[in-house]
Coordinates of C-alpha atoms in Angstrom, one line a residue:
M854 CA -2.9 11.5 6.8
K855 CA -6.2 12.4 5.3
G856 CA -9.3 10.3 5.6
Q857 CA -13.1 10.6 5.5
C858 CA -13.5 9.4 9.1
E859 CA -11.3 8.8 12.2
W860 CA -11.1 5.1 11.6
E861 CA -9.8 5.6 8.1
R862 CA -7.1 8.1 9.4
Q863 CA -6.0 5.6 12.1
A864 CA -5.9 2.8 9.6
A865 CA -3.8 4.9 7.2
L866 CA -1.3 5.6 10.0
Q867 CA -1.2 1.9 10.9
A868 CA -0.6 1.0 7.2
R869 CA 2.2 3.5 7.0
M870 CA 3.9 2.0 10.1
E871 CA 3.6 -1.5 8.7
V872 CA 5.1 -0.6 5.3
A873 CA 8.0 1.1 7.1
R874 CA 8.5 -2.0 9.2
L875 CA 8.4 -4.3 6.2
L876 CA 10.8 -2.2 4.2
G877 CA 13.3 -2.2 7.1
S878 CA 13.1 -6.0 7.6
G879 CA 15.1 -7.2 4.6
Q880 CA 16.5 -6.7 1.1
I881 CA 14.3 -4.6 -1.1
T882 CA 13.8 -5.4 -4.8
L883 CA 11.7 -3.6 -7.4
E884 CA 10.0 -6.0 -9.9
K885 CA 8.8 -4.8 -13.3
P886 CA 9.7 -1.1 -12.8
S887 CA 8.1 1.3 -15.2
R888 CA 6.8 4.9 -15.3
D889 CA 3.1 5.8 -15.0
K890 CA 1.4 8.5 -17.1
Y891 CA 2.7 11.1 -14.6
G892 CA 6.3 10.0 -14.8
R893 CA 6.3 8.3 -11.4
V894 CA 8.1 5.0 -10.9
A895 CA 5.6 2.1 -10.6
A896 CA 6.8 -1.3 -9.5
F897 CA 6.0 -4.3 -7.4
V898 CA 8.0 -4.0 -4.2
L899 CA 9.5 -7.2 -2.7
V900 CA 11.3 -7.6 0.6
D901 CA 13.4 -10.8 0.7
G902 CA 11.4 -12.0 -2.3
Q903 CA 8.0 -11.5 -0.7
P904 CA 5.6 -9.0 -2.2
V905 CA 4.8 -6.1 0.2
H906 CA 1.4 -5.6 -1.4
A907 CA 0.3 -9.2 -0.5
A908 CA 1.5 -8.7 3.1
M909 CA -0.5 -5.5 3.4
I910 CA -3.6 -7.1 1.9
Q911 CA -3.3 -10.1 4.2
A912 CA -2.9 -7.8 7.2
G913 CA -6.2 -6.0 6.2
L914 CA -4.3 -2.8 5.6
A915 CA -4.8 -2.7 1.8
R916 CA -7.2 -3.9 -0.8
P917 CA -6.6 -5.3 -4.3
Y918 CA -7.2 -2.7 -7.0
T919 CA -8.4 -4.0 -10.4
G920 CA -9.5 -0.7 -11.9
G921 CA -12.6 1.4 -11.6
K922 CA -13.8 3.6 -8.8
R923 CA -12.1 3.0 -5.4
S924 CA -14.3 2.6 -2.4
G925 CA -13.6 4.3 0.9
W926 CA -12.8 2.5 4.2
C927 CA -15.4 4.4 6.4
G928 CA -18.2 2.1 7.3
S929 CA -16.3 -0.9 6.1

């Protein structure tokens, strides 16, 4: 996993493990699936009706994105 600093790389690994854990813990549902400008599937992912993105934000492993330039995690 790429990152600007060791802390960011370790946080990325932790986030990947948490997503894998969440996805393996219940029934997965895709809400509002669509395709982005590159043809990739974009959707809200729910596990047993609970949004994965909200769990990741609450755990401090993700941040809300509302557009604009993304800030890095190093020095955060």
